[in-house]
Amino acid sequence: MSFNYNHCTLMGRLTRDPEFRQVTENFCKLNFILAIARKFRREKTETDFIPVSILGNNAAIGKHLLFKGTPVLIWGTVQVRNYEKDNERKWITEVIAENFQLLDKIKRKKEGEMDLHFDEIEKMEVVNK
């Protein structure tokens, strides 16, 4: 008997501020790269850079909470897709995050940018679909 199970849990830091896109009136997407250090041999470490997408309400919440350097725990699924460009097949592998958790206190953003308070964050409803 065989079955498919696609689940991924990652912990790392954002390499830059996420890119937010409002796809439709009711659907948004948040893209970023997660840097994950891993041990290589005994003393050496290497860093992997994993593309991550957050969809829907979690993307709208992440837009206000995630920025460059934020340590975060992500869980979701791995998605591999392809497309053709100039008669050449291109492959994209990314993690589609179902949810995320901040691993550090929320820091204030630069002056003039939107800043959330803890009571506002608690009011936000996270919906997983």
PDB file of C-alpha atoms in Angstrom:
ATOM      1  CA  MET A   1       0.000   0.000   0.000  1.00  0.00           C
ATOM      2  CA  SER A   2       1.365   3.402  -0.879  1.00  0.00           C
ATOM      3  CA  PHE A   3       0.281   6.888   0.065  1.00  0.00           C
ATOM      4  CA  ASN A   4       1.456  10.415  -0.584  1.00  0.00           C
ATOM      5  CA  TYR A   5       2.484  12.753   2.189  1.00  0.00           C
ATOM      6  CA  ASN A   6       3.871  16.165   1.351  1.00  0.00           C
ATOM      7  CA  HIS A   7       4.762  18.139   4.483  1.00  0.00           C
ATOM      8  CA  CYS A   8       7.658  20.484   5.131  1.00  0.00           C
ATOM      9  CA  THR A   9       8.766  22.324   8.296  1.00  0.00           C
ATOM     10  CA  LEU A  10      11.503  24.948   7.951  1.00  0.00           C
ATOM     11  CA  MET A  11      13.173  27.367  10.333  1.00  0.00           C
ATOM     12  CA  GLY A  12      15.304  30.255   9.078  1.00  0.00           C
ATOM     13  CA  ARG A  13      15.549  33.993   8.455  1.00  0.00           C
ATOM     14  CA  LEU A  14      14.171  36.124   5.641  1.00  0.00           C
ATOM     15  CA  THR A  15      16.900  37.313   3.262  1.00  0.00           C
ATOM     16  CA  ARG A  16      15.001  40.496   2.309  1.00  0.00           C
ATOM     17  CA  ASP A  17      11.647  42.172   2.819  1.00  0.00           C
ATOM     18  CA  PRO A  18       8.830  40.023   1.382  1.00  0.00           C
ATOM     19  CA  GLU A  19       7.122  40.867  -1.887  1.00  0.00           C
ATOM     20  CA  PHE A  20       3.355  41.327  -1.417  1.00  0.00           C
ATOM     21  CA  ARG A  21       0.931  41.007  -4.352  1.00  0.00           C
ATOM     22  CA  GLN A  22      -2.823  41.524  -4.293  1.00  0.00           C
ATOM     23  CA  VAL A  23      -3.795  39.007  -6.994  1.00  0.00           C
ATOM     24  CA  THR A  24      -7.552  39.628  -6.833  1.00  0.00           C
ATOM     25  CA  GLU A  25      -9.790  41.572  -4.494  1.00  0.00           C
ATOM     26  CA  ASN A  26     -10.069  38.560  -2.170  1.00  0.00           C
ATOM     27  CA  PHE A  27      -6.724  36.822  -2.726  1.00  0.00           C
ATOM     28  CA  CYS A  28      -3.149  37.884  -1.972  1.00  0.00           C
ATOM     29  CA  LYS A  29       0.302  36.299  -2.097  1.00  0.00           C
ATOM     30  CA  LEU A  30       3.485  36.958  -0.120  1.00  0.00           C
ATOM     31  CA  ASN A  31       6.823  35.763  -1.562  1.00  0.00           C
ATOM     32  CA  PHE A  32      10.211  35.686   0.136  1.00  0.00           C
ATOM     33  CA  ILE A  33      13.436  33.704   0.390  1.00  0.00           C
ATOM     34  CA  LEU A  34      14.218  31.830   3.605  1.00  0.00           C
ATOM     35  CA  ALA A  35      17.903  31.349   4.507  1.00  0.00           C
ATOM     36  CA  ILE A  36      18.542  28.103   6.378  1.00  0.00           C
ATOM     37  CA  ALA A  37      21.966  27.170   7.772  1.00  0.00           C
ATOM     38  CA  ARG A  38      22.975  23.528   7.830  1.00  0.00           C
ATOM     39  CA  LYS A  39      26.101  21.787   9.040  1.00  0.00           C
ATOM     40  CA  PHE A  40      28.468  20.494   6.411  1.00  0.00           C
ATOM     41  CA  ARG A  41      31.076  18.112   7.686  1.00  0.00           C
ATOM     42  CA  ARG A  42      32.212  18.972  11.212  1.00  0.00           C
ATOM     43  CA  GLU A  43      33.119  22.647  11.374  1.00  0.00           C
ATOM     44  CA  LYS A  44      31.655  24.016   8.176  1.00  0.00           C
ATOM     45  CA  THR A  45      28.144  25.286   7.612  1.00  0.00           C
ATOM     46  CA  GLU A  46      26.361  25.993   4.367  1.00  0.00           C
ATOM     47  CA  THR A  47      23.284  28.072   3.791  1.00  0.00           C
ATOM     48  CA  ASP A  48      20.336  26.995   1.669  1.00  0.00           C
ATOM     49  CA  PHE A  49      18.016  29.617   0.178  1.00  0.00           C
ATOM     50  CA  ILE A  50      14.442  28.333  -0.111  1.00  0.00           C
ATOM     51  CA  PRO A  51      11.706  30.285  -1.944  1.00  0.00           C
ATOM     52  CA  VAL A  52       8.498  30.466   0.129  1.00  0.00           C
ATOM     53  CA  SER A  53       4.986  31.658  -0.773  1.00  0.00           C
ATOM     54  CA  ILE A  54       2.230  32.415   1.713  1.00  0.00           C
ATOM     55  CA  LEU A  55      -1.300  32.675   0.324  1.00  0.00           C
ATOM     56  CA  GLY A  56      -4.584  34.226   1.434  1.00  0.00           C
ATOM     57  CA  ASN A  57      -5.196  35.745   4.869  1.00  0.00           C
ATOM     58  CA  ASN A  58      -1.845  34.543   6.185  1.00  0.00           C
ATOM     59  CA  ALA A  59      -0.162  36.599   3.458  1.00  0.00           C
ATOM     60  CA  ALA A  60      -2.045  39.718   4.559  1.00  0.00           C
ATOM     61  CA  ILE A  61      -0.933  39.122   8.153  1.00  0.00           C
ATOM     62  CA  GLY A  62       2.638  38.289   7.153  1.00  0.00           C
ATOM     63  CA  LYS A  63       2.865  41.524   5.177  1.00  0.00           C
ATOM     64  CA  HIS A  64       2.818  43.407   8.500  1.00  0.00           C
ATOM     65  CA  LEU A  65       4.934  41.013  10.577  1.00  0.00           C
ATOM     66  CA  LEU A  66       7.701  39.705   8.310  1.00  0.00           C
ATOM     67  CA  PHE A  67      10.706  41.712   7.144  1.00  0.00           C
ATOM     68  CA  LYS A  68      14.390  41.179   6.359  1.00  0.00           C
ATOM     69  CA  GLY A  69      16.178  39.181   9.069  1.00  0.00           C
ATOM     70  CA  THR A  70      13.026  37.957  10.832  1.00  0.00           C
ATOM     71  CA  PRO A  71      13.512  34.456  12.278  1.00  0.00           C
ATOM     72  CA  VAL A  72      10.458  32.386  11.404  1.00  0.00           C
ATOM     73  CA  LEU A  73       9.140  28.825  11.524  1.00  0.00           C
ATOM     74  CA  ILE A  74       7.262  27.792   8.376  1.00  0.00           C
ATOM     75  CA  TRP A  75       5.197  24.691   7.746  1.00  0.00           C
ATOM     76  CA  GLY A  76       3.570  23.765   4.483  1.00  0.00           C
ATOM     77  CA  THR A  77       4.071  21.704   1.341  1.00  0.00           C
ATOM     78  CA  VAL A  78       6.713  21.512  -1.368  1.00  0.00           C
ATOM     79  CA  GLN A  79       5.501  22.388  -4.848  1.00  0.00           C
ATOM     80  CA  VAL A  80       7.392  21.727  -8.091  1.00  0.00           C
ATOM     81  CA  ARG A  81       6.105  23.276 -11.297  1.00  0.00           C
ATOM     82  CA  ASN A  82       7.467  23.978 -14.752  1.00  0.00           C
ATOM     83  CA  TYR A  83       6.923  26.256 -17.714  1.00  0.00           C
ATOM     84  CA  GLU A  84       8.466  26.861 -21.135  1.00  0.00           C
ATOM     85  CA  LYS A  85      10.389  29.995 -22.014  1.00  0.00           C
ATOM     86  CA  ASP A  86      12.271  30.419 -25.303  1.00  0.00           C
ATOM     87  CA  ASN A  87      11.656  26.746 -26.126  1.00  0.00           C
ATOM     88  CA  GLU A  88      13.379  25.715 -22.900  1.00  0.00           C
ATOM     89  CA  ARG A  89      11.657  24.053 -19.967  1.00  0.00           C
ATOM     90  CA  LYS A  90      12.195  25.858 -16.613  1.00  0.00           C
ATOM     91  CA  TRP A  91      11.547  24.247 -13.227  1.00  0.00           C
ATOM     92  CA  ILE A  92      10.522  26.039 -10.032  1.00  0.00           C
ATOM     93  CA  THR A  93      10.594  24.427  -6.591  1.00  0.00           C
ATOM     94  CA  GLU A  94       9.086  26.374  -3.692  1.00  0.00           C
ATOM     95  CA  VAL A  95       7.406  25.871  -0.340  1.00  0.00           C
ATOM     96  CA  ILE A  96       3.741  26.845  -0.111  1.00  0.00           C
ATOM     97  CA  ALA A  97       3.391  27.813   3.541  1.00  0.00           C
ATOM     98  CA  GLU A  98       0.166  26.867   5.277  1.00  0.00           C
ATOM     99  CA  ASN A  99       1.131  28.794   8.398  1.00  0.00           C
ATOM    100  CA  PHE A 100       4.058  30.514  10.088  1.00  0.00           C
ATOM    101  CA  GLN A 101       5.251  31.439  13.557  1.00  0.00           C
ATOM    102  CA  LEU A 102       7.575  34.274  14.512  1.00  0.00           C
ATOM    103  CA  LEU A 103      10.562  33.141  16.569  1.00  0.00           C
ATOM    104  CA  ASP A 104      11.496  36.555  17.936  1.00  0.00           C
ATOM    105  CA  LYS A 105       9.747  39.555  19.428  1.00  0.00           C
ATOM    106  CA  ILE A 106       8.045  41.881  16.971  1.00  0.00           C
ATOM    107  CA  LYS A 107      10.364  44.789  16.239  1.00  0.00           C
ATOM    108  CA  ARG A 108       9.241  48.247  15.222  1.00  0.00           C
ATOM    109  CA  LYS A 109       9.603  49.016  11.547  1.00  0.00           C
ATOM    110  CA  LYS A 110      11.216  52.119  10.125  1.00  0.00           C
ATOM    111  CA  GLU A 111       9.598  55.432  10.899  1.00  0.00           C
ATOM    112  CA  GLY A 112       6.608  56.197   8.696  1.00  0.00           C
ATOM    113  CA  GLU A 113       5.762  52.557   7.971  1.00  0.00           C
ATOM    114  CA  MET A 114       2.719  50.826   9.371  1.00  0.00           C
ATOM    115  CA  ASP A 115       3.286  49.462  12.856  1.00  0.00           C
ATOM    116  CA  LEU A 116       1.021  46.929  14.547  1.00  0.00           C
ATOM    117  CA  HIS A 117       0.436  46.618  18.251  1.00  0.00           C
ATOM    118  CA  PHE A 118      -0.037  43.280  19.988  1.00  0.00           C
ATOM    119  CA  ASP A 119      -3.763  43.877  20.558  1.00  0.00           C
ATOM    120  CA  GLU A 120      -4.248  44.426  16.806  1.00  0.00           C
ATOM    121  CA  ILE A 121      -2.332  41.246  15.974  1.00  0.00           C
ATOM    122  CA  GLU A 122      -4.455  39.192  18.371  1.00  0.00           C
ATOM    123  CA  LYS A 123      -7.607  40.426  16.598  1.00  0.00           C
ATOM    124  CA  MET A 124      -6.389  39.168  13.211  1.00  0.00           C
ATOM    125  CA  GLU A 125      -7.984  35.881  12.255  1.00  0.00           C
ATOM    126  CA  VAL A 126      -5.743  33.276  10.628  1.00  0.00           C
ATOM    127  CA  VAL A 127      -7.579  31.058   8.185  1.00  0.00           C
ATOM    128  CA  ASN A 128      -5.966  27.916   6.750  1.00  0.00           C
ATOM    129  CA  LYS A 129      -7.397  26.579   3.543  1.00  0.00           C
TER     130      LYS A 129
END
